[in-house]
Amino acid sequence: MKIEILAPCGGEDSLKAAVRCGADAVYLGTKNFNARRNADNFDFDSLKEAVQYCHARNVRVYVTVNTLVSDSELPMAYETVEGCMKAGVDAFIIQDLGLAKMMRECFPKARLHASTQCSVNTPEGFKELQRLGFSRAVLPREMSLDEIKGIRKSTDMELEFFVHGALCMCVSGQCYLSAALGGRSGNRGLCAQPCRLSFSADNSGSYDLSLKDLSLISHIKEIESAGVISLKIEGRMKRPEYVAAAVTACKNAVNGNYSESEEARLKSVFSRSGFTDAYFTGKRNNMFGTRGKDDVLASNKVLKELSRLYEKENAGIPVDMHFICRENEPASLTAKSENKCVTITSQLPEKAISRPLDTESLKIRLSKLGGTQYFARNIEIVLDEGLILPASVINEMRRNAVAALDNEDIPEFTKNAFEYPSPKKSSVRPYFTARFLSTEQIPENHPFERIFLPVWASDEDFIKTNAGAELPRGLFGCEERLVKRLEELRKIGVKNVLASNLGAYKTAEKLGFKAYGDFGLNVYNSLTAQQFSSPILSFELTLKQANRINAEDTGIIAYGRLPLMLTRNCPIKNNIGCAECGKRGTLTDRKGYKFPVKCSPYPCTEILNPVPLSLSDKLEEIHTDFIHFYFTDESKNEVSEIVKMFKKRAVPDGNYTRGLYYKGVK
């Protein structure tokens, strides 16, 4: 397959800019269930028009249905997918594994692409995505060239990679910052981008969560050689001039014509203190930047120039024509493009009195395809002598032939009915489970049915506590290391693991462990919950939504400083360095709240909520099978007091939050 340039389209203007500048495919959202709900997006009528427009120009259309979907929303999600199938879209970009399950069962002809929001970052994870029916997966932006090559060796599924656009500090699918601070969930398509505000490691008001924009366009040949078949541009919230500039730059790079002047133009149209390629190269320094006044002024200067890139239709599709004009027969025009052949018939020609038709003038008239995406390649004329046909009739035949080439018959698709999950019956009083950072926190005679320690804890700690192993959410390039560690733990008798990552979950299962689903799997509905063992549900659910999840042995986090971000680039290390941090770093926001930052021997860092979640006095309202305690910095005495509070169902002491369990997310 020829490498694909995949462009973002937030609305009709961006769609035309992308197509006219040479995109091979576009991705766009409907009004529901897409990760850019604030873009203009498309209703079903405009989606159908967009698909016809694109397909007439040999451009593929992928629809983003890439948010988490609740049980109550599954009927609407079904209708959304059905509407997209009726419009003839080429594929769906999906985050929610439950939604993917529904689509496999109900729309077996739907082509599924796994969103980068799936948070899969290991070879085993991509193998599992393929087993789950995905034909393509979008790689995480945080991957290096060598890591991409490692994924390519593990699977033959199509790989897509972001090469230009905004870069989030958090690993996609693992950010809860916007939801926790303002109720606007990135996993639900309404991220408020609080990370672009001041979060400072040194109390200086610095912006230690704001990254520069990504640009790997100068690395496209390396990316292609690594086995990536789709070059993705971020930017469904950006204006059409940005889309035009990025598509043009990618096209030139694919053809070997990308220049420094073009990169400068890209920086002008949109950047945050310039661009970075640090994840791809593995040199993760100088990655941080903000959008300042100079960036905005530079953008204003190039917008008009860029709009000229897509003013006119790009005549890039050849058409062969065969025109027949014979005595006593209706005139006919057959037009054949790369994918379609149509024939238009018209009236009988008449005998010419003075100026009969001739071959050359017919060719000139038929080749007038200006303003369309076609150009006349070969024109064959079969013409009896002495005949005349009005110019208006010939022009109409040409126009009708072009219109017929544009029209598309939507492929038939299978639609199966779907039985939506009914609410789960209320359970008895939930049992307790917990994770700890160290054995020093664990009280004697604790009440927890399952406890977990980080996988890097010592063998001795696992043996003396009979704990399971909590696996890292971020495992970039570390799957072999994790396998080796799990094999060591299995030999000393560890039986359970808690996994927040699809790849880690399947790796543990293959090694013979009992794998339990952690919060990072983003279990938001019953269909997803049914695919994991004893899953800890997403803490973006309301308590009412969590209670209705119909799957065996589900739980919620009822206590702890919630992990709001998973980052591959440590904001503390970037600013003040590891020595001064001493593993006690915090980020201070503009209101003075301090967010603890936790590092580990594995590639990623976690940023925690300033105050703990606690539902100690709300147990009567919790109907999941278990509740989970997420202990971080608490001492053994503090843990004991917290457990007592839950047993007594007492109101929490000190500062605490109810999280999103009562207010929910947008």
XYZ file of C-alpha atoms in Angstrom:
666
model
C 0.000 0.000 0.000
C 1.238 3.469 -0.916
C 1.939 5.521 2.196
C -1.116 7.515 3.163
C -1.353 11.176 4.144
C -4.228 11.365 6.644
C -5.647 14.831 7.292
C -7.920 16.227 10.037
C -11.262 17.755 9.118
C -13.261 19.629 11.713
C -15.671 20.963 9.100
C -16.407 21.361 5.398
C -13.753 24.022 4.714
C -11.003 21.897 6.229
C -12.242 18.912 4.222
C -11.842 20.782 0.949
C -8.457 22.128 2.004
C -7.238 18.612 2.821
C -8.496 17.014 -0.377
C -7.406 19.793 -2.725
C -3.914 19.813 -1.242
C -3.452 16.097 -1.817
C -4.558 14.123 1.253
C -5.106 10.423 0.593
C -7.567 10.106 3.480
C -9.345 12.319 5.980
C -10.652 11.713 9.473
C -13.631 13.535 10.877
C -16.290 13.277 13.551
C -20.043 13.175 13.730
C -21.965 15.210 16.273
C -21.605 12.409 18.865
C -18.851 10.289 20.381
C -15.797 11.952 18.926
C -12.740 13.292 20.716
C -13.178 16.820 19.305
C -16.784 17.532 20.165
C -16.168 21.300 19.977
C -15.256 21.135 16.295
C -18.003 21.855 13.732
C -18.204 18.139 12.860
C -20.759 16.521 10.540
C -24.379 15.413 10.786
C -25.471 12.409 8.717
C -26.520 14.498 5.698
C -23.296 16.473 5.553
C -21.331 13.280 6.262
C -22.879 11.602 3.229
C -21.982 14.612 1.089
C -18.448 14.591 2.495
C -18.004 10.898 1.709
C -19.274 11.355 -1.850
C -16.999 14.359 -2.329
C -13.980 12.438 -1.062
C -14.671 9.157 -2.827
C -15.157 10.988 -6.121
C -11.574 12.152 -5.652
C -10.190 8.771 -4.492
C -9.885 9.964 -0.889
C -10.847 7.663 1.997
C -12.982 8.800 4.951
C -12.446 7.576 8.511
C -14.969 8.524 11.191
C -13.852 9.078 14.764
C -16.059 7.316 17.286
C -13.164 7.587 19.693
C -14.639 8.380 23.097
C -15.749 6.263 26.021
C -19.412 5.250 25.812
C -21.672 4.575 28.801
C -24.285 1.816 28.916
C -27.117 4.303 28.449
C -25.396 5.723 25.354
C -24.941 2.396 23.551
C -28.269 2.689 21.636
C -27.210 6.108 20.309
C -23.768 4.733 19.476
C -25.441 1.947 17.490
C -27.469 4.520 15.545
C -24.348 6.610 14.940
C -22.450 3.646 13.490
C -25.450 2.673 11.355
C -25.720 6.219 9.998
C -22.033 6.233 9.125
C -22.321 2.870 7.376
C -25.223 4.226 5.328
C -23.030 7.161 4.330
C -20.380 4.745 3.040
C -17.459 5.625 5.313
C -14.303 3.553 4.952
C -13.388 2.926 8.600
C -14.031 3.870 12.219
C -11.434 5.078 14.733
C -12.354 3.545 18.095
C -11.151 3.953 21.703
C -13.778 2.036 23.676
C -13.240 -1.750 23.568
C -16.880 -2.318 24.498
C -18.034 -0.263 21.529
C -15.635 -2.230 19.319
C -17.232 -5.459 20.588
C -20.700 -4.184 19.744
C -19.556 -3.145 16.266
C -17.952 -6.523 15.552
C -21.187 -8.273 16.462
C -23.663 -5.864 14.881
C -21.771 -4.460 11.880
C -19.316 -7.193 10.826
C -18.302 -5.297 7.665
C -17.233 -2.206 9.617
C -13.489 -1.674 9.455
C -12.021 -0.828 12.868
C -8.958 1.310 13.571
C -7.706 1.422 17.165
C -7.319 4.985 18.403
C -4.152 6.099 20.146
C -6.582 6.661 23.053
C -6.498 2.881 23.576
C -3.163 3.520 25.346
C -1.517 0.437 23.836
C 2.270 0.736 23.851
C 3.734 -2.808 23.713
C 3.996 -5.483 21.012
C 1.684 -7.806 22.955
C -0.892 -5.042 23.157
C -0.946 -4.575 19.398
C -1.279 -8.333 18.900
C -4.318 -8.253 21.169
C -5.859 -5.347 19.252
C -5.537 -7.388 16.077
C -7.162 -10.384 17.791
C -10.013 -8.094 18.830
C -10.750 -7.309 15.183
C -8.831 -4.089 14.564
C -7.197 -3.875 11.146
C -5.173 -0.776 11.992
C -3.826 0.894 15.127
C -2.680 4.444 15.785
C 0.696 4.383 17.530
C 1.297 6.530 20.627
C 2.962 9.862 19.910
C 5.554 9.070 22.597
C 7.179 6.214 20.649
C 10.734 6.312 19.369
C 11.808 5.025 15.972
C 13.239 1.825 17.487
C 10.046 1.205 19.453
C 7.980 1.578 16.279
C 10.188 -0.995 14.586
C 9.598 -3.330 17.532
C 5.837 -3.016 17.094
C 6.153 -3.592 13.350
C 7.952 -6.900 13.948
C 5.199 -8.115 16.269
C 2.167 -7.654 14.014
C 1.132 -7.357 10.386
C -1.729 -4.960 11.132
C -1.596 -1.502 9.575
C 0.191 1.136 11.658
C -0.674 4.832 11.718
C 1.483 7.509 13.349
C 1.080 11.202 14.125
C 3.669 13.243 12.237
C 2.477 16.785 12.914
C 0.338 18.728 15.373
C -0.326 19.385 19.023
C 1.437 17.168 21.536
C -0.219 16.306 24.844
C 1.921 15.973 27.950
C -0.072 12.911 28.983
C -0.138 9.547 27.276
C -3.365 9.473 25.241
C -6.255 7.829 27.059
C -4.587 8.217 30.463
C -5.351 11.889 31.139
C -7.977 12.727 33.749
C -6.741 16.235 34.564
C -9.424 18.152 32.675
C -12.154 15.891 34.046
C -10.931 16.196 37.642
C -10.434 19.970 37.570
C -13.461 21.035 35.560
C -15.632 18.053 34.678
C -14.651 18.179 30.999
C -13.258 14.799 30.040
C -10.581 14.243 27.415
C -11.814 10.663 27.157
C -15.240 12.046 26.263
C -14.080 14.634 23.726
C -14.254 17.852 25.754
C -10.741 18.386 27.117
C -10.341 21.946 28.412
C -6.518 21.754 28.067
C -5.685 22.820 31.639
C -2.149 21.512 31.030
C -1.530 24.644 28.914
C -1.928 26.736 32.089
C 0.771 27.242 34.684
C 1.878 24.084 36.512
C 5.264 24.847 37.996
C 7.900 22.552 39.473
C 9.725 25.451 41.143
C 6.860 27.806 42.101
C 7.977 30.277 39.461
C 4.757 30.237 37.437
C 6.404 28.191 34.687
C 4.482 26.008 32.252
C 5.890 22.564 32.974
C 3.057 20.588 31.381
C 2.891 22.465 28.081
C 4.798 20.791 25.264
C 5.812 22.212 21.926
C 3.940 20.946 18.903
C 5.121 17.734 17.301
C 6.605 17.776 13.817
C 8.194 14.703 12.259
C 7.725 15.701 8.635
C 11.492 15.804 8.099
C 11.592 12.185 9.386
C 8.910 10.824 7.058
C 11.286 8.589 5.091
C 12.484 6.978 8.354
C 8.899 6.513 9.503
C 7.968 4.911 6.207
C 10.952 2.576 6.355
C 9.881 1.514 9.868
C 6.670 0.087 8.423
C 4.154 2.864 9.104
C 1.609 3.136 6.278
C -0.366 6.199 7.390
C 1.026 9.641 8.261
C -1.480 11.351 10.525
C -1.825 15.096 11.011
C -3.420 16.344 14.234
C -5.756 19.342 14.092
C -9.526 18.910 13.838
C -9.872 22.100 15.892
C -7.527 24.024 13.579
C -8.467 26.282 10.688
C -8.342 25.064 7.043
C -5.162 27.029 6.265
C -3.321 24.933 8.855
C -4.655 21.727 7.286
C -3.601 22.902 3.826
C -0.081 23.767 4.977
C 0.438 20.483 6.831
C -0.907 18.293 4.019
C 1.204 20.128 1.454
C 4.310 19.746 3.602
C 3.702 16.016 4.099
C 3.109 15.506 0.393
C 6.331 17.300 -0.453
C 8.226 15.256 2.144
C 6.892 11.981 0.715
C 8.137 13.154 -2.689
C 11.500 14.223 -1.241
C 10.890 17.961 -1.609
C 10.473 19.165 1.990
C 12.584 22.246 2.725
C 13.550 24.497 5.616
C 11.406 27.292 4.191
C 8.370 25.025 4.301
C 9.091 24.121 7.916
C 9.309 27.835 8.695
C 5.892 28.347 7.103
C 4.467 25.538 9.216
C 5.844 27.163 12.354
C 4.247 30.412 11.299
C 0.778 29.000 10.799
C 0.761 27.333 14.224
C 3.329 26.357 16.824
C 4.116 26.645 20.498
C 7.621 28.068 20.671
C 8.527 25.899 17.689
C 8.436 22.139 17.118
C 9.857 19.025 18.757
C 10.815 15.557 17.546
C 12.209 14.442 20.894
C 10.084 11.353 21.523
C 10.848 9.992 18.066
C 14.597 10.562 18.363
C 14.739 9.536 22.028
C 16.399 12.829 23.019
C 13.729 14.156 25.346
C 15.044 17.615 26.116
C 13.902 21.092 25.103
C 10.365 19.824 24.542
C 8.393 22.445 26.429
C 6.763 25.539 24.973
C 3.740 27.814 25.021
C 1.837 29.753 22.403
C 2.932 33.345 22.756
C 2.190 36.651 21.083
C 4.940 36.160 18.490
C 3.414 32.819 17.456
C 0.019 34.450 16.905
C 1.455 37.375 14.903
C 3.426 34.990 12.690
C 0.222 33.063 11.980
C -1.667 36.156 10.840
C 0.982 36.901 8.210
C 0.715 33.582 6.349
C -3.001 32.765 6.476
C -3.934 34.531 3.233
C -1.002 32.971 1.409
C -2.009 29.516 2.626
C -5.642 29.925 1.603
C -4.475 30.037 -2.013
C -3.297 26.433 -1.709
C -6.877 25.165 -1.829
C -8.743 27.863 -3.756
C -9.174 25.708 -6.838
C -10.092 22.134 -7.526
C -7.094 19.883 -8.071
C -7.506 18.119 -11.420
C -5.713 14.905 -10.556
C -7.956 12.087 -11.823
C -7.618 11.054 -15.472
C -10.730 10.365 -17.550
C -10.854 8.473 -20.818
C -13.783 9.326 -23.115
C -15.408 7.538 -26.016
C -17.879 9.687 -27.999
C -20.109 8.127 -30.672
C -22.173 10.178 -33.112
C -23.723 8.167 -35.948
C -26.598 8.731 -38.279
C -29.962 7.499 -36.959
C -28.494 6.630 -33.541
C -28.657 8.613 -30.283
C -25.319 10.227 -29.523
C -23.469 8.610 -26.612
C -20.550 9.502 -24.374
C -18.746 6.881 -22.291
C -16.458 8.262 -19.598
C -14.107 6.045 -17.608
C -12.121 7.116 -14.554
C -9.860 4.970 -12.383
C -12.757 3.362 -10.532
C -15.903 3.879 -12.551
C -17.347 3.801 -16.053
C -20.547 5.598 -17.118
C -22.401 6.086 -20.398
C -24.617 9.073 -21.240
C -26.946 9.022 -24.241
C -28.623 11.984 -25.875
C -30.710 12.950 -28.903
C -30.324 11.866 -32.528
C -27.880 14.000 -34.510
C -29.199 15.905 -37.524
C -27.818 16.456 -41.001
C -25.603 19.497 -41.074
C -26.542 22.303 -43.440
C -23.256 24.232 -43.344
C -20.786 23.351 -40.502
C -20.819 19.649 -39.555
C -19.145 18.286 -36.449
C -15.464 17.440 -36.711
C -13.195 15.340 -34.512
C -10.892 18.090 -33.288
C -13.623 20.508 -32.196
C -15.391 17.656 -30.358
C -12.186 16.780 -28.488
C -11.733 20.411 -27.458
C -15.315 20.644 -26.175
C -15.217 17.321 -24.322
C -11.901 18.108 -22.639
C -13.300 21.204 -20.901
C -13.313 19.730 -17.403
C -12.146 22.832 -15.575
C -13.459 23.263 -12.071
C -13.640 19.495 -11.527
C -11.167 16.957 -10.172
C -10.836 15.340 -13.606
C -8.644 15.900 -16.644
C -9.169 14.383 -20.073
C -6.485 11.816 -20.854
C -7.639 9.957 -23.976
C -10.591 10.991 -26.120
C -11.783 8.700 -28.912
C -14.323 9.941 -31.431
C -16.519 7.818 -33.705
C -18.247 10.289 -36.067
C -20.206 9.884 -39.270
C -19.691 12.657 -41.782
C -22.102 15.525 -42.232
C -23.798 15.457 -38.828
C -24.571 18.232 -36.363
C -25.356 18.187 -32.653
C -25.928 21.428 -30.706
C -22.996 22.554 -28.555
C -25.345 22.824 -25.561
C -26.223 19.124 -25.912
C -22.563 18.062 -26.039
C -21.768 20.234 -23.014
C -24.674 18.726 -21.093
C -23.503 15.188 -21.948
C -20.047 16.048 -20.606
C -21.454 17.555 -17.411
C -23.793 14.620 -16.862
C -20.959 12.166 -17.366
C -18.845 13.945 -14.740
C -21.777 14.027 -12.330
C -22.363 10.312 -12.869
C -18.700 9.583 -12.164
C -19.066 11.500 -8.902
C -22.115 9.545 -7.784
C -21.385 6.521 -5.649
C -23.405 3.441 -4.857
C -23.067 2.795 -1.124
C -21.885 -0.786 -0.501
C -24.376 -3.030 1.225
C -23.641 -3.866 4.839
C -24.889 -6.363 7.387
C -26.750 -5.035 10.412
C -27.476 -7.314 13.334
C -29.696 -6.436 16.261
C -27.999 -5.834 19.571
C -29.175 -6.740 23.043
C -28.198 -3.923 25.356
C -26.942 -4.852 28.822
C -29.507 -4.537 31.578
C -28.492 -2.912 34.871
C -26.740 -5.141 37.369
C -28.626 -6.122 40.489
C -27.370 -4.535 43.691
C -24.608 -6.505 45.379
C -24.048 -7.104 49.063
C -21.644 -4.918 51.026
C -18.480 -4.567 48.919
C -15.238 -6.224 49.939
C -11.932 -4.316 50.095
C -8.819 -4.425 47.867
C -5.784 -2.130 47.902
C -2.531 -1.131 46.275
C 0.458 0.171 48.221
C 3.718 1.780 47.188
C 5.659 -0.077 49.886
C 5.244 -2.791 52.498
C 5.871 -0.215 55.246
C 2.353 1.094 54.642
C 0.567 -2.241 55.132
C -1.040 -2.713 58.572
C -1.042 -6.046 60.350
C -4.338 -7.933 60.074
C -5.492 -5.712 57.226
C -8.998 -6.263 55.784
C -8.015 -6.379 52.094
C -8.956 -9.474 50.103
C -6.346 -8.626 47.479
C -3.332 -6.363 47.854
C -0.823 -5.284 45.241
C 2.671 -3.827 45.292
C 4.523 -2.250 42.355
C 6.145 -4.890 40.169
C 9.577 -3.462 41.065
C 9.145 -4.149 44.811
C 11.643 -6.659 46.237
C 11.088 -10.407 46.155
C 11.150 -10.387 49.948
C 8.291 -7.870 50.075
C 6.131 -10.003 47.819
C 6.840 -13.153 49.821
C 6.133 -11.697 53.265
C 2.908 -9.907 52.219
C 1.526 -12.453 49.728
C 0.852 -9.478 47.461
C 0.121 -9.422 43.780
C 2.067 -7.216 41.364
C 0.747 -3.910 40.071
C 2.026 -3.473 36.505
C 3.034 -0.099 35.008
C 0.611 1.743 32.734
C 3.452 2.940 30.500
C 5.725 0.213 29.113
C 7.345 1.858 26.105
C 10.137 -0.468 24.977
C 9.999 -2.396 28.286
C 7.905 -5.452 27.492
C 10.870 -7.859 27.582
C 11.982 -6.379 30.881
C 8.480 -6.821 32.306
C 8.321 -10.440 31.109
C 11.633 -11.195 32.820
C 10.416 -9.631 36.079
C 7.117 -11.512 35.964
C 8.934 -14.789 35.403
C 10.979 -14.042 38.526
C 7.838 -13.294 40.520
C 6.114 -16.433 39.323
C 9.025 -18.526 40.598
C 8.630 -17.094 44.126
C 4.890 -17.783 44.166
C 3.249 -14.526 43.072
C -0.060 -15.419 41.428
C -1.967 -12.166 40.837
C -1.308 -9.034 38.803
C -3.199 -5.756 38.470
C -2.904 -4.355 34.946
C -3.908 -0.950 33.539
C -2.582 -1.675 30.069
C -4.010 -4.080 27.497
C -0.579 -5.412 26.550
C 0.510 -5.954 30.154
C -2.803 -7.670 30.935
C -2.374 -10.184 28.090
C 1.335 -10.686 28.837
C 0.516 -11.627 32.435
C -2.246 -14.001 31.337
C 0.097 -15.767 28.918
C 2.620 -16.245 31.713
C 0.001 -17.970 33.861
C -0.942 -15.159 36.249
C -4.454 -14.262 37.293
C -4.817 -10.823 35.739
C -7.129 -8.199 37.229
C -8.195 -5.074 35.343
C -7.048 -1.719 36.716
C -8.489 1.774 36.196
C -6.220 2.623 33.238
C -8.177 0.222 31.019
C -10.922 2.884 31.047
C -13.779 0.462 31.703
C -16.796 2.695 31.094
C -19.554 0.236 30.132
C -20.686 -3.331 30.661
C -19.344 -4.566 27.319
C -15.822 -3.457 28.188
C -16.107 -4.749 31.759
C -17.038 -8.203 30.500
C -13.696 -8.473 28.696
C -11.584 -8.222 31.879
C -11.406 -10.036 35.188
C -12.657 -8.117 38.255
C -12.132 -4.728 36.608
C -11.719 -1.489 38.531
C -14.108 0.804 36.693
C -13.234 4.231 35.312
C -13.376 6.913 37.989
C -14.937 9.223 35.380
C -18.211 7.312 35.843
C -20.820 8.562 38.252
C -21.608 6.246 41.135
C -25.007 5.561 39.571
C -23.366 4.565 36.271
C -20.780 2.382 38.009
C -23.470 0.580 40.016
C -25.358 -0.434 36.874
C -22.336 -1.974 35.068
C -23.383 -5.554 34.387
C -20.267 -7.689 34.648
C -18.879 -10.151 37.128
C -17.034 -8.745 40.149
C -16.578 -5.046 39.415
C -15.077 -2.398 41.689
C -14.394 1.304 42.016
C -11.618 3.331 43.605
C -13.142 4.584 46.851
C -10.039 6.125 48.405
C -6.788 7.662 47.190
C -5.004 10.468 45.417
C -6.215 9.778 41.903
C -3.538 9.566 39.181
C -4.484 12.387 36.805
C -1.681 12.096 34.257
C 0.776 9.533 32.936
C 3.740 11.263 31.296
C 6.819 9.989 29.525
C 8.670 13.248 30.059
C 9.017 14.152 33.736
C 8.048 17.808 34.337
C 10.144 17.934 37.525
C 13.282 16.549 35.888
C 12.863 19.005 33.018
C 12.756 22.021 35.339
C 14.756 21.457 38.535
C 16.356 18.058 37.912
C 16.163 14.736 39.751
C 18.757 15.585 42.441
C 16.783 18.508 43.835
C 13.491 16.623 43.517
C 14.566 13.643 45.631
C 11.441 11.789 44.471
C 9.293 14.279 46.375
C 8.487 16.652 43.524
C 5.242 18.549 43.171
C 3.671 20.797 40.562
C 1.986 23.973 41.804
C -0.903 25.334 39.761
C -1.983 28.968 39.474
C -4.319 28.589 42.474
C -1.575 27.236 44.717
C -2.636 23.574 44.736
C 0.244 21.109 44.811
C 0.089 17.988 42.642
C 2.474 15.191 43.760
C 4.652 13.717 40.996
C 5.683 10.048 41.287
C 8.449 8.479 39.226
C 9.347 4.793 38.878
C 12.000 2.507 37.362
C 9.730 2.206 34.305
C 9.470 4.867 31.569
C 6.583 6.971 32.835
C 5.756 9.393 35.641
C 2.385 9.844 37.363
C 0.879 13.144 38.498
C -1.552 12.791 41.393
C -4.526 14.828 42.589
C -3.701 17.288 45.426
C -6.344 15.869 47.786
C -7.507 12.284 48.230
C -10.814 10.903 47.083
C -12.856 9.383 49.900
C -16.242 7.665 49.983
C -15.940 6.375 53.553
C -19.401 7.630 54.486
C -21.033 6.607 51.202
C -20.719 2.815 51.326
C -24.496 2.403 51.451
C -24.652 3.968 47.987
C -21.962 1.738 46.473
C -23.309 -1.419 44.818
C -20.192 -2.665 43.039
C -18.698 -5.921 44.288
C -15.590 -4.356 45.812
C -13.958 -1.039 46.553
C -10.294 -0.332 45.913
C -7.912 1.786 47.999
C -5.178 3.611 46.075
C -2.523 4.324 48.719
C 0.444 6.518 47.804
C 2.184 8.527 50.572
C 0.133 7.371 53.570
C 1.951 5.953 56.589
C 0.923 2.662 58.196
C -0.917 4.541 60.937
C -2.724 6.704 58.407
C -3.766 3.621 56.445
C -5.165 2.067 59.640
C -7.148 5.199 60.420
C -8.531 5.352 56.882
C -9.635 1.720 57.088
C -11.343 2.427 60.427
C -13.193 5.333 58.848
C -14.525 3.065 56.101
C -15.528 0.351 58.560
C -17.404 2.921 60.639
C -18.722 4.623 57.484
C -17.578 7.901 58.990
C -17.276 11.269 57.254
C -13.662 11.700 56.044
C -11.239 13.854 58.035
C -9.423 16.860 56.570
C -9.452 17.868 52.914
C -10.963 15.356 50.525
C -12.921 15.103 47.287
C -15.793 12.967 46.046
C -14.122 12.891 42.644
C -16.552 12.630 39.762
C -18.867 10.061 41.317
C -21.639 12.595 41.939
C -21.072 15.412 39.458
C -19.937 13.264 36.506
C -18.235 14.525 33.353
C -19.434 16.272 30.235
